[in-house]
Amino acid sequence: MQYKLTTPVAKEDLAPLRAGDTVLLSGTVYTARDAAHKRMMELLDAGEALPFPVEGSAVYYVGPTPERPGQIIGSAGPTTSGRMDAYSPRLDLGQAIMIGKGARNQAVKEAVVRSGAVYLAALGGAGALMAASVEELEVICWEDLGCEAVRRLTVRDLPLTVILDAHGGDLYESGPAAYLSSL
């Protein structure tokens, strides 16, 4: 199935999604990679607020390349999500959507189910396709991190695939199993 979602999202918006479904995501998406996640955890550990509203948010693991003249953003392909696994179980704060590529560890899978969240995959190697969905961009903090600074993107119909759903579905497990059973 294909769904259209607009951020911020509620658990009820994500409940129908199943691993393997496609999503066209619109609204606000925040970017954060390894260095930004480390700083976010330091803020949380110090009892401070994060630099963006977390409830119902979508975070894209991307470090876009510099934009060319006339562009909003450069290539915006996903980074490997496993590098954020140590930070992701803090989904209990209200984050609803993680976007990246690659498999996630068991602690992240459990946090997704516990939080009613989802993990969506962006097509790796298609940074120009992903960038085409970005309508606005603003660096909101940690500009010193360069491509890893936290950005607020406004996106329209960002094409994504559900990898982990809120019910425990995992496309990296069910996809190969479905293929093997069809042989």
PDB file of N, CA and C in Angstrom, residues 53-148:
ATOM      1  N   PRO A  53      11.200  20.675  18.041  1.00  0.00           N
ATOM      2  CA  PRO A  53      10.135  19.921  18.721  1.00  0.00           C
ATOM      3  C   PRO A  53      10.183  18.449  18.315  1.00  0.00           C
ATOM      4  N   VAL A  54      10.254  17.582  19.298  1.00  0.00           N
ATOM      5  CA  VAL A  54      10.439  16.158  19.037  1.00  0.00           C
ATOM      6  C   VAL A  54       9.110  15.439  18.784  1.00  0.00           C
ATOM      7  N   GLU A  55       8.063  15.840  19.476  1.00  0.00           N
ATOM      8  CA  GLU A  55       6.772  15.133  19.396  1.00  0.00           C
ATOM      9  C   GLU A  55       6.268  15.069  17.955  1.00  0.00           C
ATOM     10  N   GLY A  56       6.103  13.842  17.451  1.00  0.00           N
ATOM     11  CA  GLY A  56       5.574  13.627  16.107  1.00  0.00           C
ATOM     12  C   GLY A  56       6.542  13.942  14.989  1.00  0.00           C
ATOM     13  N   SER A  57       7.816  14.131  15.324  1.00  0.00           N
ATOM     14  CA  SER A  57       8.799  14.577  14.338  1.00  0.00           C
ATOM     15  C   SER A  57       9.349  13.446  13.483  1.00  0.00           C
ATOM     16  N   ALA A  58       9.955  13.868  12.378  1.00  0.00           N
ATOM     17  CA  ALA A  58      10.679  12.964  11.486  1.00  0.00           C
ATOM     18  C   ALA A  58      12.124  13.441  11.432  1.00  0.00           C
ATOM     19  N   VAL A  59      13.065  12.518  11.619  1.00  0.00           N
ATOM     20  CA  VAL A  59      14.488  12.834  11.545  1.00  0.00           C
ATOM     21  C   VAL A  59      15.104  12.000  10.427  1.00  0.00           C
ATOM     22  N   TYR A  60      15.742  12.699   9.499  1.00  0.00           N
ATOM     23  CA  TYR A  60      16.384  12.083   8.335  1.00  0.00           C
ATOM     24  C   TYR A  60      17.882  12.056   8.583  1.00  0.00           C
ATOM     25  N   TYR A  61      18.472  10.866   8.515  1.00  0.00           N
ATOM     26  CA  TYR A  61      19.901  10.699   8.707  1.00  0.00           C
ATOM     27  C   TYR A  61      20.590  11.042   7.384  1.00  0.00           C
ATOM     28  N   VAL A  62      20.884  12.312   7.202  1.00  0.00           N
ATOM     29  CA  VAL A  62      21.464  12.785   5.956  1.00  0.00           C
ATOM     30  C   VAL A  62      22.430  13.924   6.249  1.00  0.00           C
ATOM     31  N   GLY A  63      23.472  13.995   5.485  1.00  0.00           N
ATOM     32  CA  GLY A  63      24.401  15.123   5.509  1.00  0.00           C
ATOM     33  C   GLY A  63      24.490  15.622   4.086  1.00  0.00           C
ATOM     34  N   PRO A  64      23.583  16.502   3.696  1.00  0.00           N
ATOM     35  CA  PRO A  64      23.524  16.903   2.287  1.00  0.00           C
ATOM     36  C   PRO A  64      24.797  17.578   1.802  1.00  0.00           C
ATOM     37  N   THR A  65      25.060  17.420   0.515  1.00  0.00           N
ATOM     38  CA  THR A  65      26.191  18.116  -0.093  1.00  0.00           C
ATOM     39  C   THR A  65      25.799  19.573  -0.295  1.00  0.00           C
ATOM     40  N   PRO A  66      26.779  20.454  -0.459  1.00  0.00           N
ATOM     41  CA  PRO A  66      26.445  21.870  -0.683  1.00  0.00           C
ATOM     42  C   PRO A  66      25.595  22.031  -1.944  1.00  0.00           C
ATOM     43  N   GLU A  67      24.657  22.956  -1.852  1.00  0.00           N
ATOM     44  CA  GLU A  67      23.790  23.209  -2.998  1.00  0.00           C
ATOM     45  C   GLU A  67      24.548  24.028  -4.043  1.00  0.00           C
ATOM     46  N   ARG A  68      24.191  23.834  -5.293  1.00  0.00           N
ATOM     47  CA  ARG A  68      24.731  24.642  -6.379  1.00  0.00           C
ATOM     48  C   ARG A  68      23.861  25.880  -6.519  1.00  0.00           C
ATOM     49  N   PRO A  69      24.356  26.900  -7.194  1.00  0.00           N
ATOM     50  CA  PRO A  69      23.533  28.101  -7.389  1.00  0.00           C
ATOM     51  C   PRO A  69      22.161  27.744  -7.968  1.00  0.00           C
ATOM     52  N   GLY A  70      21.134  28.303  -7.342  1.00  0.00           N
ATOM     53  CA  GLY A  70      19.769  28.050  -7.795  1.00  0.00           C
ATOM     54  C   GLY A  70      19.122  26.833  -7.165  1.00  0.00           C
ATOM     55  N   GLN A  71      19.896  26.042  -6.401  1.00  0.00           N
ATOM     56  CA  GLN A  71      19.353  24.862  -5.741  1.00  0.00           C
ATOM     57  C   GLN A  71      19.048  25.170  -4.276  1.00  0.00           C
ATOM     58  N   ILE A  72      18.098  24.433  -3.718  1.00  0.00           N
ATOM     59  CA  ILE A  72      17.773  24.549  -2.294  1.00  0.00           C
ATOM     60  C   ILE A  72      18.732  23.713  -1.466  1.00  0.00           C
ATOM     61  N   ILE A  73      19.086  22.549  -2.001  1.00  0.00           N
ATOM     62  CA  ILE A  73      19.923  21.578  -1.293  1.00  0.00           C
ATOM     63  C   ILE A  73      20.725  20.806  -2.334  1.00  0.00           C
ATOM     64  N   GLY A  74      21.884  20.310  -1.928  1.00  0.00           N
ATOM     65  CA  GLY A  74      22.657  19.446  -2.809  1.00  0.00           C
ATOM     66  C   GLY A  74      22.114  18.026  -2.726  1.00  0.00           C
ATOM     67  N   SER A  75      22.899  17.080  -3.129  1.00  0.00           N
ATOM     68  CA  SER A  75      22.502  15.682  -3.043  1.00  0.00           C
ATOM     69  C   SER A  75      22.145  15.344  -1.596  1.00  0.00           C
ATOM     70  N   ALA A  76      21.042  14.637  -1.408  1.00  0.00           N
ATOM     71  CA  ALA A  76      20.532  14.389  -0.051  1.00  0.00           C
ATOM     72  C   ALA A  76      20.196  12.924   0.163  1.00  0.00           C
ATOM     73  N   GLY A  77      21.169  12.059  -0.116  1.00  0.00           N
ATOM     74  CA  GLY A  77      20.957  10.631   0.096  1.00  0.00           C
ATOM     75  C   GLY A  77      21.156  10.248   1.548  1.00  0.00           C
ATOM     76  N   PRO A  78      20.546   9.158   1.973  1.00  0.00           N
ATOM     77  CA  PRO A  78      20.613   8.733   3.375  1.00  0.00           C
ATOM     78  C   PRO A  78      21.987   8.203   3.756  1.00  0.00           C
ATOM     79  N   THR A  79      22.285   8.329   5.051  1.00  0.00           N
ATOM     80  CA  THR A  79      23.484   7.695   5.586  1.00  0.00           C
ATOM     81  C   THR A  79      23.062   6.403   6.293  1.00  0.00           C
ATOM     82  N   THR A  80      24.008   5.555   6.590  1.00  0.00           N
ATOM     83  CA  THR A  80      23.724   4.280   7.232  1.00  0.00           C
ATOM     84  C   THR A  80      23.171   4.503   8.634  1.00  0.00           C
ATOM     85  N   SER A  81      21.963   4.028   8.853  1.00  0.00           N
ATOM     86  CA  SER A  81      21.238   4.289  10.095  1.00  0.00           C
ATOM     87  C   SER A  81      21.836   3.611  11.308  1.00  0.00           C
ATOM     88  N   GLY A  82      22.508   2.499  11.123  1.00  0.00           N
ATOM     89  CA  GLY A  82      23.084   1.772  12.242  1.00  0.00           C
ATOM     90  C   GLY A  82      24.007   2.635  13.088  1.00  0.00           C
ATOM     91  N   ARG A  83      24.565   3.686  12.479  1.00  0.00           N
ATOM     92  CA  ARG A  83      25.447   4.574  13.229  1.00  0.00           C
ATOM     93  C   ARG A  83      24.680   5.376  14.276  1.00  0.00           C
ATOM     94  N   MET A  84      23.354   5.445  14.162  1.00  0.00           N
ATOM     95  CA  MET A  84      22.524   6.155  15.142  1.00  0.00           C
ATOM     96  C   MET A  84      21.855   5.191  16.120  1.00  0.00           C
ATOM     97  N   ASP A  85      22.129   3.891  16.008  1.00  0.00           N
ATOM     98  CA  ASP A  85      21.448   2.912  16.858  1.00  0.00           C
ATOM     99  C   ASP A  85      21.640   3.162  18.351  1.00  0.00           C
ATOM    100  N   ALA A  86      22.796   3.634  18.745  1.00  0.00           N
ATOM    101  CA  ALA A  86      23.040   3.878  20.167  1.00  0.00           C
ATOM    102  C   ALA A  86      22.143   4.982  20.716  1.00  0.00           C
ATOM    103  N   TYR A  87      21.677   5.875  19.853  1.00  0.00           N
ATOM    104  CA  TYR A  87      20.869   7.015  20.286  1.00  0.00           C
ATOM    105  C   TYR A  87      19.374   6.799  20.092  1.00  0.00           C
ATOM    106  N   SER A  88      18.999   5.977  19.138  1.00  0.00           N
ATOM    107  CA  SER A  88      17.597   5.851  18.720  1.00  0.00           C
ATOM    108  C   SER A  88      16.639   5.290  19.759  1.00  0.00           C
ATOM    109  N   PRO A  89      17.046   4.453  20.700  1.00  0.00           N
ATOM    110  CA  PRO A  89      16.068   3.978  21.679  1.00  0.00           C
ATOM    111  C   PRO A  89      15.430   5.077  22.518  1.00  0.00           C
ATOM    112  N   ARG A  90      15.920   6.292  22.432  1.00  0.00           N
ATOM    113  CA  ARG A  90      15.285   7.412  23.138  1.00  0.00           C
ATOM    114  C   ARG A  90      14.061   7.923  22.378  1.00  0.00           C
ATOM    115  N   LEU A  91      13.506   7.088  21.524  1.00  0.00           N
ATOM    116  CA  LEU A  91      12.275   7.430  20.805  1.00  0.00           C
ATOM    117  C   LEU A  91      11.136   7.742  21.763  1.00  0.00           C
ATOM    118  N   ASP A  92      11.257   7.286  22.990  1.00  0.00           N
ATOM    119  CA  ASP A  92      10.209   7.522  23.981  1.00  0.00           C
ATOM    120  C   ASP A  92       9.922   9.014  24.161  1.00  0.00           C
ATOM    121  N   LEU A  93      10.806   9.867  23.677  1.00  0.00           N
ATOM    122  CA  LEU A  93      10.611  11.317  23.770  1.00  0.00           C
ATOM    123  C   LEU A  93       9.540  11.812  22.806  1.00  0.00           C
ATOM    124  N   GLY A  94       9.093  10.960  21.895  1.00  0.00           N
ATOM    125  CA  GLY A  94       8.021  11.351  20.988  1.00  0.00           C
ATOM    126  C   GLY A  94       8.375  11.385  19.526  1.00  0.00           C
ATOM    127  N   GLN A  95       9.643  11.147  19.173  1.00  0.00           N
ATOM    128  CA  GLN A  95      10.003  11.095  17.759  1.00  0.00           C
ATOM    129  C   GLN A  95       9.189   9.993  17.102  1.00  0.00           C
ATOM    130  N   ALA A  96       8.623  10.270  15.942  1.00  0.00           N
ATOM    131  CA  ALA A  96       7.730   9.315  15.295  1.00  0.00           C
ATOM    132  C   ALA A  96       8.357   8.591  14.118  1.00  0.00           C
ATOM    133  N   ILE A  97       9.254   9.264  13.413  1.00  0.00           N
ATOM    134  CA  ILE A  97       9.795   8.710  12.169  1.00  0.00           C
ATOM    135  C   ILE A  97      11.307   8.885  12.138  1.00  0.00           C
ATOM    136  N   MET A  98      12.001   7.800  11.808  1.00  0.00           N
ATOM    137  CA  MET A  98      13.430   7.835  11.497  1.00  0.00           C
ATOM    138  C   MET A  98      13.544   7.503  10.021  1.00  0.00           C
ATOM    139  N   ILE A  99      14.441   8.189   9.322  1.00  0.00           N
ATOM    140  CA  ILE A  99      14.641   7.951   7.894  1.00  0.00           C
ATOM    141  C   ILE A  99      16.126   7.738   7.646  1.00  0.00           C
ATOM    142  N   GLY A 100      16.468   6.654   6.976  1.00  0.00           N
ATOM    143  CA  GLY A 100      17.860   6.375   6.664  1.00  0.00           C
ATOM    144  C   GLY A 100      17.945   5.207   5.710  1.00  0.00           C
ATOM    145  N   LYS A 101      18.988   4.402   5.891  1.00  0.00           N
ATOM    146  CA  LYS A 101      19.133   3.182   5.095  1.00  0.00           C
ATOM    147  C   LYS A 101      19.828   2.136   5.943  1.00  0.00           C
ATOM    148  N   GLY A 102      19.517   0.885   5.671  1.00  0.00           N
ATOM    149  CA  GLY A 102      20.171  -0.216   6.359  1.00  0.00           C
ATOM    150  C   GLY A 102      19.404  -0.734   7.556  1.00  0.00           C
ATOM    151  N   ALA A 103      19.827  -1.912   8.004  1.00  0.00           N
ATOM    152  CA  ALA A 103      19.173  -2.593   9.119  1.00  0.00           C
ATOM    153  C   ALA A 103      19.450  -1.881  10.440  1.00  0.00           C
ATOM    154  N   ARG A 104      18.575  -2.125  11.418  1.00  0.00           N
ATOM    155  CA  ARG A 104      18.698  -1.543  12.756  1.00  0.00           C
ATOM    156  C   ARG A 104      18.852  -2.664  13.773  1.00  0.00           C
ATOM    157  N   ASN A 105      19.401  -2.325  14.945  1.00  0.00           N
ATOM    158  CA  ASN A 105      19.616  -3.358  15.956  1.00  0.00           C
ATOM    159  C   ASN A 105      18.323  -3.653  16.730  1.00  0.00           C
ATOM    160  N   GLN A 106      18.387  -4.654  17.579  1.00  0.00           N
ATOM    161  CA  GLN A 106      17.203  -5.108  18.324  1.00  0.00           C
ATOM    162  C   GLN A 106      16.659  -4.030  19.260  1.00  0.00           C
ATOM    163  N   ALA A 107      17.538  -3.276  19.894  1.00  0.00           N
ATOM    164  CA  ALA A 107      17.078  -2.213  20.810  1.00  0.00           C
ATOM    165  C   ALA A 107      16.257  -1.166  20.057  1.00  0.00           C
ATOM    166  N   VAL A 108      16.658  -0.826  18.844  1.00  0.00           N
ATOM    167  CA  VAL A 108      15.899   0.134  18.036  1.00  0.00           C
ATOM    168  C   VAL A 108      14.560  -0.475  17.639  1.00  0.00           C
ATOM    169  N   LYS A 109      14.562  -1.724  17.220  1.00  0.00           N
ATOM    170  CA  LYS A 109      13.307  -2.384  16.847  1.00  0.00           C
ATOM    171  C   LYS A 109      12.318  -2.359  18.021  1.00  0.00           C
ATOM    172  N   GLU A 110      12.807  -2.652  19.212  1.00  0.00           N
ATOM    173  CA  GLU A 110      11.942  -2.645  20.394  1.00  0.00           C
ATOM    174  C   GLU A 110      11.433  -1.234  20.693  1.00  0.00           C
ATOM    175  N   ALA A 111      12.276  -0.224  20.527  1.00  0.00           N
ATOM    176  CA  ALA A 111      11.865   1.165  20.763  1.00  0.00           C
ATOM    177  C   ALA A 111      10.805   1.603  19.758  1.00  0.00           C
ATOM    178  N   VAL A 112      10.937   1.159  18.520  1.00  0.00           N
ATOM    179  CA  VAL A 112       9.945   1.490  17.482  1.00  0.00           C
ATOM    180  C   VAL A 112       8.576   0.952  17.897  1.00  0.00           C
ATOM    181  N   VAL A 113       8.519  -0.293  18.314  1.00  0.00           N
ATOM    182  CA  VAL A 113       7.247  -0.897  18.729  1.00  0.00           C
ATOM    183  C   VAL A 113       6.717  -0.213  19.986  1.00  0.00           C
ATOM    184  N   ARG A 114       7.565  -0.057  20.978  1.00  0.00           N
ATOM    185  CA  ARG A 114       7.160   0.561  22.248  1.00  0.00           C
ATOM    186  C   ARG A 114       6.611   1.970  22.038  1.00  0.00           C
ATOM    187  N   SER A 115       7.169   2.695  21.092  1.00  0.00           N
ATOM    188  CA  SER A 115       6.802   4.094  20.866  1.00  0.00           C
ATOM    189  C   SER A 115       5.745   4.293  19.788  1.00  0.00           C
ATOM    190  N   GLY A 116       5.369   3.224  19.085  1.00  0.00           N
ATOM    191  CA  GLY A 116       4.414   3.373  17.990  1.00  0.00           C
ATOM    192  C   GLY A 116       5.000   4.170  16.839  1.00  0.00           C
ATOM    193  N   ALA A 117       6.315   4.077  16.660  1.00  0.00           N
ATOM    194  CA  ALA A 117       7.039   4.830  15.638  1.00  0.00           C
ATOM    195  C   ALA A 117       7.249   3.972  14.391  1.00  0.00           C
ATOM    196  N   VAL A 118       7.974   4.510  13.410  1.00  0.00           N
ATOM    197  CA  VAL A 118       8.359   3.755  12.222  1.00  0.00           C
ATOM    198  C   VAL A 118       9.767   4.159  11.808  1.00  0.00           C
ATOM    199  N   TYR A 119      10.403   3.238  11.107  1.00  0.00           N
ATOM    200  CA  TYR A 119      11.691   3.502  10.469  1.00  0.00           C
ATOM    201  C   TYR A 119      11.458   3.358   8.979  1.00  0.00           C
ATOM    202  N   LEU A 120      11.754   4.427   8.247  1.00  0.00           N
ATOM    203  CA  LEU A 120      11.541   4.464   6.807  1.00  0.00           C
ATOM    204  C   LEU A 120      12.886   4.533   6.097  1.00  0.00           C
ATOM    205  N   ALA A 121      12.979   3.873   4.955  1.00  0.00           N
ATOM    206  CA  ALA A 121      14.214   3.897   4.176  1.00  0.00           C
ATOM    207  C   ALA A 121      14.064   4.849   3.008  1.00  0.00           C
ATOM    208  N   ALA A 122      15.119   5.633   2.821  1.00  0.00           N
ATOM    209  CA  ALA A 122      15.259   6.450   1.626  1.00  0.00           C
ATOM    210  C   ALA A 122      16.150   5.647   0.677  1.00  0.00           C
ATOM    211  N   LEU A 123      15.959   5.822  -0.584  1.00  0.00           N
ATOM    212  CA  LEU A 123      16.707   5.051  -1.571  1.00  0.00           C
ATOM    213  C   LEU A 123      18.163   5.492  -1.582  1.00  0.00           C
ATOM    214  N   GLY A 124      19.049   4.595  -1.172  1.00  0.00           N
ATOM    215  CA  GLY A 124      20.473   4.883  -1.181  1.00  0.00           C
ATOM    216  C   GLY A 124      20.972   5.034  -2.606  1.00  0.00           C
ATOM    217  N   GLY A 125      21.883   5.962  -2.826  1.00  0.00           N
ATOM    218  CA  GLY A 125      22.420   6.188  -4.156  1.00  0.00           C
ATOM    219  C   GLY A 125      21.549   7.084  -5.024  1.00  0.00           C
ATOM    220  N   ALA A 126      20.481   7.602  -4.455  1.00  0.00           N
ATOM    221  CA  ALA A 126      19.556   8.449  -5.218  1.00  0.00           C
ATOM    222  C   ALA A 126      19.397   9.808  -4.533  1.00  0.00           C
ATOM    223  N   GLY A 127      20.514  10.394  -4.137  1.00  0.00           N
ATOM    224  CA  GLY A 127      20.488  11.665  -3.425  1.00  0.00           C
ATOM    225  C   GLY A 127      19.829  12.784  -4.206  1.00  0.00           C
ATOM    226  N   ALA A 128      19.977  12.782  -5.533  1.00  0.00           N
ATOM    227  CA  ALA A 128      19.336  13.826  -6.349  1.00  0.00           C
ATOM    228  C   ALA A 128      17.827  13.661  -6.339  1.00  0.00           C
ATOM    229  N   LEU A 129      17.347  12.424  -6.366  1.00  0.00           N
ATOM    230  CA  LEU A 129      15.906  12.159  -6.282  1.00  0.00           C
ATOM    231  C   LEU A 129      15.358  12.656  -4.951  1.00  0.00           C
ATOM    232  N   MET A 130      16.053  12.359  -3.870  1.00  0.00           N
ATOM    233  CA  MET A 130      15.594  12.787  -2.551  1.00  0.00           C
ATOM    234  C   MET A 130      15.614  14.316  -2.460  1.00  0.00           C
ATOM    235  N   ALA A 131      16.647  14.946  -2.987  1.00  0.00           N
ATOM    236  CA  ALA A 131      16.766  16.398  -2.946  1.00  0.00           C
ATOM    237  C   ALA A 131      15.633  17.079  -3.707  1.00  0.00           C
ATOM    238  N   ALA A 132      15.108  16.435  -4.733  1.00  0.00           N
ATOM    239  CA  ALA A 132      14.041  17.029  -5.534  1.00  0.00           C
ATOM    240  C   ALA A 132      12.763  17.255  -4.728  1.00  0.00           C
ATOM    241  N   SER A 133      12.602  16.558  -3.604  1.00  0.00           N
ATOM    242  CA  SER A 133      11.419  16.723  -2.754  1.00  0.00           C
ATOM    243  C   SER A 133      11.557  17.866  -1.755  1.00  0.00           C
ATOM    244  N   VAL A 134      12.753  18.444  -1.638  1.00  0.00           N
ATOM    245  CA  VAL A 134      13.003  19.503  -0.654  1.00  0.00           C
ATOM    246  C   VAL A 134      12.606  20.860  -1.235  1.00  0.00           C
ATOM    247  N   GLU A 135      11.691  21.535  -0.534  1.00  0.00           N
ATOM    248  CA  GLU A 135      11.212  22.845  -0.985  1.00  0.00           C
ATOM    249  C   GLU A 135      11.854  24.002  -0.230  1.00  0.00           C
ATOM    250  N   GLU A 136      12.247  23.767   1.027  1.00  0.00           N
ATOM    251  CA  GLU A 136      12.895  24.797   1.840  1.00  0.00           C
ATOM    252  C   GLU A 136      13.912  24.135   2.750  1.00  0.00           C
ATOM    253  N   LEU A 137      14.932  24.902   3.137  1.00  0.00           N
ATOM    254  CA  LEU A 137      15.972  24.416   4.031  1.00  0.00           C
ATOM    255  C   LEU A 137      16.421  25.556   4.920  1.00  0.00           C
ATOM    256  N   GLU A 138      16.588  25.246   6.212  1.00  0.00           N
ATOM    257  CA  GLU A 138      17.129  26.216   7.163  1.00  0.00           C
ATOM    258  C   GLU A 138      18.010  25.466   8.158  1.00  0.00           C
ATOM    259  N   VAL A 139      19.251  25.917   8.326  1.00  0.00           N
ATOM    260  CA  VAL A 139      20.117  25.362   9.364  1.00  0.00           C
ATOM    261  C   VAL A 139      19.614  25.917  10.684  1.00  0.00           C
ATOM    262  N   ILE A 140      19.256  25.028  11.630  1.00  0.00           N
ATOM    263  CA  ILE A 140      18.702  25.513  12.900  1.00  0.00           C
ATOM    264  C   ILE A 140      19.682  25.427  14.065  1.00  0.00           C
ATOM    265  N   CYS A 141      20.733  24.617  13.942  1.00  0.00           N
ATOM    266  CA  CYS A 141      21.746  24.615  14.999  1.00  0.00           C
ATOM    267  C   CYS A 141      22.997  23.860  14.571  1.00  0.00           C
ATOM    268  N   TRP A 142      24.064  24.141  15.282  1.00  0.00           N
ATOM    269  CA  TRP A 142      25.361  23.491  15.139  1.00  0.00           C
ATOM    270  C   TRP A 142      25.919  23.601  13.726  1.00  0.00           C
ATOM    271  N   GLU A 143      25.915  24.823  13.230  1.00  0.00           N
ATOM    272  CA  GLU A 143      26.450  25.095  11.890  1.00  0.00           C
ATOM    273  C   GLU A 143      27.912  24.659  11.781  1.00  0.00           C
ATOM    274  N   ASP A 144      28.619  24.646  12.931  1.00  0.00           N
ATOM    275  CA  ASP A 144      30.018  24.230  12.926  1.00  0.00           C
ATOM    276  C   ASP A 144      30.199  22.780  12.487  1.00  0.00           C
ATOM    277  N   LEU A 145      29.116  22.001  12.470  1.00  0.00           N
ATOM    278  CA  LEU A 145      29.205  20.602  12.040  1.00  0.00           C
ATOM    279  C   LEU A 145      29.160  20.452  10.522  1.00  0.00           C
ATOM    280  N   GLY A 146      29.054  21.556   9.806  1.00  0.00           N
ATOM    281  CA  GLY A 146      29.043  21.487   8.344  1.00  0.00           C
ATOM    282  C   GLY A 146      27.849  20.704   7.836  1.00  0.00           C
ATOM    283  N   CYS A 147      28.100  19.692   7.022  1.00  0.00           N
ATOM    284  CA  CYS A 147      26.997  18.912   6.446  1.00  0.00           C
ATOM    285  C   CYS A 147      26.189  18.186   7.517  1.00  0.00           C
ATOM    286  N   GLU A 148      26.746  18.030   8.727  1.00  0.00           N
ATOM    287  CA  GLU A 148      26.029  17.347   9.799  1.00  0.00           C
ATOM    288  C   GLU A 148      25.249  18.290  10.715  1.00  0.00           C
TER     289      GLU A 148
END
